[in-house]
Coordinates of C-alpha atoms in Angstrom, one line a residue:
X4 CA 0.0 0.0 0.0
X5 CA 1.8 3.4 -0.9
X6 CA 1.4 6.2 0.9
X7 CA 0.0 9.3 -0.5
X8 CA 1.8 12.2 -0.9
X9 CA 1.0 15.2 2.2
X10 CA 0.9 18.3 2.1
X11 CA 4.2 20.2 2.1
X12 CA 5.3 21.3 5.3
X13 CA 5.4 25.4 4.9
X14 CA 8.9 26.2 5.7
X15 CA 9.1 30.2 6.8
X16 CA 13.2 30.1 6.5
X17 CA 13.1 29.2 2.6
X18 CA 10.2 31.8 2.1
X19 CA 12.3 34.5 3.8
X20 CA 15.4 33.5 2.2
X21 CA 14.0 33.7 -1.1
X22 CA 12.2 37.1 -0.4
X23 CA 15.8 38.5 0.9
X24 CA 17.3 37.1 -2.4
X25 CA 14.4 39.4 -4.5
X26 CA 15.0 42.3 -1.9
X27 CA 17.5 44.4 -3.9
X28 CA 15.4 43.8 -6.9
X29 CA 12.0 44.8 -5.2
X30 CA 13.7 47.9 -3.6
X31 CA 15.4 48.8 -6.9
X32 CA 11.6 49.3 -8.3
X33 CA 9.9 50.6 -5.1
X34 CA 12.5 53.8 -5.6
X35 CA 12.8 53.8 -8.9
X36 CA 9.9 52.8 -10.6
X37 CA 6.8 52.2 -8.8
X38 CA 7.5 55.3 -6.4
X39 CA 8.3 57.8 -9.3
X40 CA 5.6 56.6 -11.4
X41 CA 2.4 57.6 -8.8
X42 CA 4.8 60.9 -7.9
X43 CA 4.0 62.1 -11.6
X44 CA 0.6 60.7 -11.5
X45 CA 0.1 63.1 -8.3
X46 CA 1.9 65.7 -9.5
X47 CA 0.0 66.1 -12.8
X48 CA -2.9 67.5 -10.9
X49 CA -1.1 70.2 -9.6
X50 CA 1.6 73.6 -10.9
X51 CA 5.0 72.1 -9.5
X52 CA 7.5 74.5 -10.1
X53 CA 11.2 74.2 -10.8
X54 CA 11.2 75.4 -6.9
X55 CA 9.2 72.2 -5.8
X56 CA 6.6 74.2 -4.8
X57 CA 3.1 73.3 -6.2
X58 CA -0.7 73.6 -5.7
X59 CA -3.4 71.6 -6.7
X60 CA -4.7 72.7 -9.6
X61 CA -7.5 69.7 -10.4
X62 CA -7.1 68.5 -14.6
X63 CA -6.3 72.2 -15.9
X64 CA -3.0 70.6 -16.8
X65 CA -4.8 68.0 -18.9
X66 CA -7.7 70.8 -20.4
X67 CA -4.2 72.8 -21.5
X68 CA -2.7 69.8 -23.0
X69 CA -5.7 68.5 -25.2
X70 CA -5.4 72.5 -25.9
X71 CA -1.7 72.1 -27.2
X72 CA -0.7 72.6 -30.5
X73 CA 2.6 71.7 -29.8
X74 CA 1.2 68.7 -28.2
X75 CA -0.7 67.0 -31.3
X76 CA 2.7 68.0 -33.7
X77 CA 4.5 65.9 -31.2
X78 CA 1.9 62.9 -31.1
X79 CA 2.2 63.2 -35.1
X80 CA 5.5 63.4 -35.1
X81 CA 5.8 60.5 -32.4
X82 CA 3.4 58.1 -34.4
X83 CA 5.1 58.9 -37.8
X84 CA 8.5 57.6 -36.8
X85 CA 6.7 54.3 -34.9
X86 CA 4.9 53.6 -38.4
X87 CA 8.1 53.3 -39.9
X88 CA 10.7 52.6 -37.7
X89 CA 8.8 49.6 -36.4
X90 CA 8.2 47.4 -39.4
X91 CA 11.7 48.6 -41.0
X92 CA 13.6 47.4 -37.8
X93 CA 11.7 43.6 -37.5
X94 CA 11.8 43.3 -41.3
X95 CA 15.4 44.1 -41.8
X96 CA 16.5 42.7 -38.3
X97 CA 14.7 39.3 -39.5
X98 CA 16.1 39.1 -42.5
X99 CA 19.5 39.8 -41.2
X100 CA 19.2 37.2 -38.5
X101 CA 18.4 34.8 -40.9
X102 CA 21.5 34.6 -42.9
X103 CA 23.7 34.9 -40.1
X104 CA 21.8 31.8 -39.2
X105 CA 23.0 30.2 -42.5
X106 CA 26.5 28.5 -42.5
X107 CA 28.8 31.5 -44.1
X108 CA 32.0 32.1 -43.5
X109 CA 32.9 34.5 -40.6
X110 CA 29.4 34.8 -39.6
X111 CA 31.4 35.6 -36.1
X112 CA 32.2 38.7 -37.2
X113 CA 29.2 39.5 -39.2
X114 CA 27.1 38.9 -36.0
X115 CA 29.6 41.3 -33.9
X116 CA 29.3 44.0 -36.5
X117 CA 25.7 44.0 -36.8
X118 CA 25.3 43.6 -32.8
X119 CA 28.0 46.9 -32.2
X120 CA 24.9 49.1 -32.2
X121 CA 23.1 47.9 -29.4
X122 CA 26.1 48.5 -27.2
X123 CA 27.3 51.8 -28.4
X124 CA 25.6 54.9 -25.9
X125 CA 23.1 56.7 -27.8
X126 CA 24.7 60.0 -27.4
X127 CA 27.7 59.0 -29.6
X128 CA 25.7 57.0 -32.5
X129 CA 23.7 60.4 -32.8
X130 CA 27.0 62.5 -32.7
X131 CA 28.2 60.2 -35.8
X132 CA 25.0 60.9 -37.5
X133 CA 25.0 64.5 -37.4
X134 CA 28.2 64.3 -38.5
X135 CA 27.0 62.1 -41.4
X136 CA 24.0 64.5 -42.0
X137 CA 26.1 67.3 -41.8
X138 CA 25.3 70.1 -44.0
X139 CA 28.3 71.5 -44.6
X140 CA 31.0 68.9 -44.9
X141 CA 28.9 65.7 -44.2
X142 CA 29.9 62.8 -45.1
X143 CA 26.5 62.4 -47.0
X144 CA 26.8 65.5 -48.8
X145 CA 30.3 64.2 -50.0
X146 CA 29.1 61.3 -51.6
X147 CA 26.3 63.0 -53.0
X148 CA 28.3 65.1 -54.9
X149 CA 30.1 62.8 -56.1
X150 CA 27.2 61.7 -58.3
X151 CA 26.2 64.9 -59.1
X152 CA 23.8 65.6 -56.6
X153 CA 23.5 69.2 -54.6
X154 CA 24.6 69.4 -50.7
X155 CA 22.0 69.5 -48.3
X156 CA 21.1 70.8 -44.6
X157 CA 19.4 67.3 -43.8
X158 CA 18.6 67.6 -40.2
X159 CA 18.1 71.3 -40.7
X160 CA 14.7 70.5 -43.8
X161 CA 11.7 70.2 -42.2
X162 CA 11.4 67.6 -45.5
X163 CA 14.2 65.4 -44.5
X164 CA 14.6 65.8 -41.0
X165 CA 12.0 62.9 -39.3
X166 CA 13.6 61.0 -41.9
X167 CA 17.4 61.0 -41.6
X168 CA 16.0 60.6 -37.7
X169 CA 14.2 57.2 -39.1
X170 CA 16.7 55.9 -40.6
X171 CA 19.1 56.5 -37.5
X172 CA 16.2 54.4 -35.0
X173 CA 16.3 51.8 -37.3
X174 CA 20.0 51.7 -37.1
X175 CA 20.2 51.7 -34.0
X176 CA 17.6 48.7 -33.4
X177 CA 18.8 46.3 -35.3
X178 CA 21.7 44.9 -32.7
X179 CA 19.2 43.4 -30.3
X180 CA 16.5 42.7 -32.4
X181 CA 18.8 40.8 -34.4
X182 CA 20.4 38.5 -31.5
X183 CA 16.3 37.6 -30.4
X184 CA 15.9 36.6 -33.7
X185 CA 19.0 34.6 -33.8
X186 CA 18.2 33.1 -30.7
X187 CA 14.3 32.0 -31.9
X188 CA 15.6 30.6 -35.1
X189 CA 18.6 28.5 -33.7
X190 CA 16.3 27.0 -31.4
X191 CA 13.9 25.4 -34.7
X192 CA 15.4 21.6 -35.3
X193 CA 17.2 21.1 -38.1
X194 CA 14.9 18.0 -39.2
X195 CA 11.9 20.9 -40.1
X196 CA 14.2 22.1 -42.8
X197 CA 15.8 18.6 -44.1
X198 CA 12.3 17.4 -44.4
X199 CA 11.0 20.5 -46.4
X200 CA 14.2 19.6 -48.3
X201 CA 13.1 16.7 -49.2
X202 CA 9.9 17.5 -50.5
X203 CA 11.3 20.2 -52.6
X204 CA 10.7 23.3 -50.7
X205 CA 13.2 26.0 -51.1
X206 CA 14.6 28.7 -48.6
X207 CA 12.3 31.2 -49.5
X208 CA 9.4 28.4 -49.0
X209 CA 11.1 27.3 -45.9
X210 CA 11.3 30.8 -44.8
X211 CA 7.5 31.5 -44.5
X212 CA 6.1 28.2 -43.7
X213 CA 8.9 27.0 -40.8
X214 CA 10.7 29.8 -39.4
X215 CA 8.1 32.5 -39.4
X216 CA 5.4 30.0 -37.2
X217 CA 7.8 29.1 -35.1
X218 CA 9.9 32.0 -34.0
X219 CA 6.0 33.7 -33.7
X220 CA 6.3 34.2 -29.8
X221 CA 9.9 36.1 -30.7
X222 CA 8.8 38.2 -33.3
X223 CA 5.3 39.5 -30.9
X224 CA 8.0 40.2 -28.3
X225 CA 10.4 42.5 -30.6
X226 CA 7.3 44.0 -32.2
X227 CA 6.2 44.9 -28.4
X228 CA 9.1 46.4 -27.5
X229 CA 10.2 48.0 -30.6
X230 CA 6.7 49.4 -30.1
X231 CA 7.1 50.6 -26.9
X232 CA 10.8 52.2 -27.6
X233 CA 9.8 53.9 -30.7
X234 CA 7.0 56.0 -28.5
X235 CA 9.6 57.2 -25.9
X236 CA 12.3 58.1 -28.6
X237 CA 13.6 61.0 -27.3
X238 CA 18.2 60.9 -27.2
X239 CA 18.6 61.0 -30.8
X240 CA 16.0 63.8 -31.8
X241 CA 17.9 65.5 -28.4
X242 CA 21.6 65.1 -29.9
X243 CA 20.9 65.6 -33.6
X244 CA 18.2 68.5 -33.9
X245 CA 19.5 71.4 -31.9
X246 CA 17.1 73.6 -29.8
X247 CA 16.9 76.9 -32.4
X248 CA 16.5 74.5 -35.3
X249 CA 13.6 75.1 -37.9
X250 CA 13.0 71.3 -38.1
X251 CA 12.8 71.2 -34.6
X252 CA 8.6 71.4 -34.8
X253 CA 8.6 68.4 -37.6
X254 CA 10.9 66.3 -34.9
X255 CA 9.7 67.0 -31.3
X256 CA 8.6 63.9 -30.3
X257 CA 6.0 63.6 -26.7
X258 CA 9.0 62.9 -24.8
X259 CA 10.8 65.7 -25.8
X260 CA 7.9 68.0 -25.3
X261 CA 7.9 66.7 -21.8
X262 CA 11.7 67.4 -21.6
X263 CA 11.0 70.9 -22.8
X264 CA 8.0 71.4 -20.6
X265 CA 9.4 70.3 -17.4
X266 CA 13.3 71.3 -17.7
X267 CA 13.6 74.0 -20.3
X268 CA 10.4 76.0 -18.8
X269 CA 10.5 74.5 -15.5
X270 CA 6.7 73.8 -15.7
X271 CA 7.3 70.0 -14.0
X272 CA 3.0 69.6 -13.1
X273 CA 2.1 70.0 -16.6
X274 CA 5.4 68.1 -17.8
X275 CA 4.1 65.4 -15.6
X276 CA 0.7 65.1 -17.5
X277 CA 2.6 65.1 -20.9
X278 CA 4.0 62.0 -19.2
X279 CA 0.8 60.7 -18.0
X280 CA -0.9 61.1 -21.2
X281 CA 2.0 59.1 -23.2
X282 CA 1.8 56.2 -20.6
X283 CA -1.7 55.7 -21.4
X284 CA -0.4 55.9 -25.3
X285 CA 1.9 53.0 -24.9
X286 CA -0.6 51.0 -22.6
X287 CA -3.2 51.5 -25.0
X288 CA -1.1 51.0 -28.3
X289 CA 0.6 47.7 -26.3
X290 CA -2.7 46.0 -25.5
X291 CA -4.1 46.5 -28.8
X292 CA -1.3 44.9 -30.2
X293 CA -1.0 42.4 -27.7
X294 CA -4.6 41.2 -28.4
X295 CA -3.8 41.1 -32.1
X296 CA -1.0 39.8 -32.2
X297 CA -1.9 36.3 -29.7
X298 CA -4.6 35.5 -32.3
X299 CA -2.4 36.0 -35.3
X300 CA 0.0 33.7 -33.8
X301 CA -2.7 30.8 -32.7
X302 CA -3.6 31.1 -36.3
X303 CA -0.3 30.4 -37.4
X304 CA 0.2 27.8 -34.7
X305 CA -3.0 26.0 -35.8

């Protein structure tokens, strides 16, 4: 006769020890996090000063806001560069990641290059740009002229400005995105892709009907945080477009406007809602996509 199974004793040193081990971690986003984020919910209703002093002022911060010019230009300008630096970084990031999954000589060094951006600060990748973009003597402008073309003040044109900043986010998001990728895609048996040998499907075949379905769960995760990067973009538009700029209204993005509200004019309450307001953005835009996303990949599962 075998005995059954009790219930486990409940063992108070083990739970203490384990919630000591988590203590730095749970402190770390008490102060940091949890702490600072109801501060600026609080503050929001109130006209905090670069004094710290403040009175509650009920949702005239918000009724201002919704008020804003500057504050739709900057939700425009915000949601432009997420349209496209979005689907450019998981497309190209994808389809780098899969040839550095293929066997090609030095792929070590391939996989280093492309990953350098990720680990470079953001203040010196935007330093090279604006170099790059430089109007004067840019290194853009020199090659341009090489085949004929005119130089340009690109991060100076309210036509080209958002865009030499596009093409910059993209840049910089491919180092990351591409090592999740890598990751997803290394961990699909090699038998899938022997048997779709066999039967006579090619890469590009192999491609869409094996890797795609089954690095799904990756490719939701470096949509949601791409998605949720792109809305707070804020260092390189900082770095690059200077404050007395004339393209500086076709590239202030929310989180600048917030910088601008609640440092350069010291107005930190309604600075606070600017930051409110975009946290509600990104929960909303992040669910949505969440919620699309998990039955777009059950489909492809099934």
């Amino acid at each position: 006769m075998t005995k059954k199974p009790g219930k486990k004793k409940y063992n108070a040193q083990k739970v203490m020890r384990g919630y000591l081990m988590i203590l730095p971690v749970l402190l770390g986003l008490l102060v940091f996090f949890i702490i600072p984020f109801f501060q600026n919910i609080f503050y929001s209703f109130t006209d905090l000063n670069s004094f710290g002093v403040w009175h509650p002022i009920g949702f005239d911060n918000y009724k201002e806001l919704f008020k804003d010019p500057n504050f739709y230009a900057a939700l425009k300008n915000t949601i432009k560069y997420t349209i496209f630096t979005v689907p450019l970084t998981v497309i190209i990031s994808m389809s780098i990641a899969n040839l550095l999954n293929k066997n090609i000589k030095g792929v070590g060094i391939y996989r280093t290059l492309y990953f350098l951006p990720a680990v470079t600060m953001p203040a010196a990748v935007a330093m090279i740009w604006k170099w790059i973009y430089n109007g004067q003597y840019g290194l853009l402008n020199q090659l341009a002229m090489i085949f004929g073309g005119e130089p340009r003040a690109w991060i100076a044109d309210n036509d080209t400005a958002m865009w030499c900043i596009i093409v910059v986010g993209v840049w910089m998001g491919l180092g990351m995105n591409i090592v999740y990728f890598l990751a997803g895609m290394q961990s699909i048996p090699k038998q899938y892709y022997e048997a779709a040998t066999l039967d006579g499907a090619g890469e590009i075949k192999q491609f869409f009907t094996i890797t795609i379905p089954l690095i799904a769960p990756t490719l939701v995760f470096v949509l949601t945080t791409s998605l949720i990067g792109s809305l707070q973009v804020f260092d390189i538009v900082f770095m690059m477009i200077s404050k007395g700029s004339p393209a500086l209204k076709s590239t202030q993005t929310i989180v600048y406007l917030f910088y601008q509200s609640a440092i350069d004019f010291g107005r930190k309450g309604y600075g606070a809602a600017v930051a409110t307001v975009l946290f509600l953005i990104i929960i909303t835009f992040t669910f949505l996509q969440l919620k699309i996303q998990r039955k777009w990949v059950n489909s492809i599962a099934n």
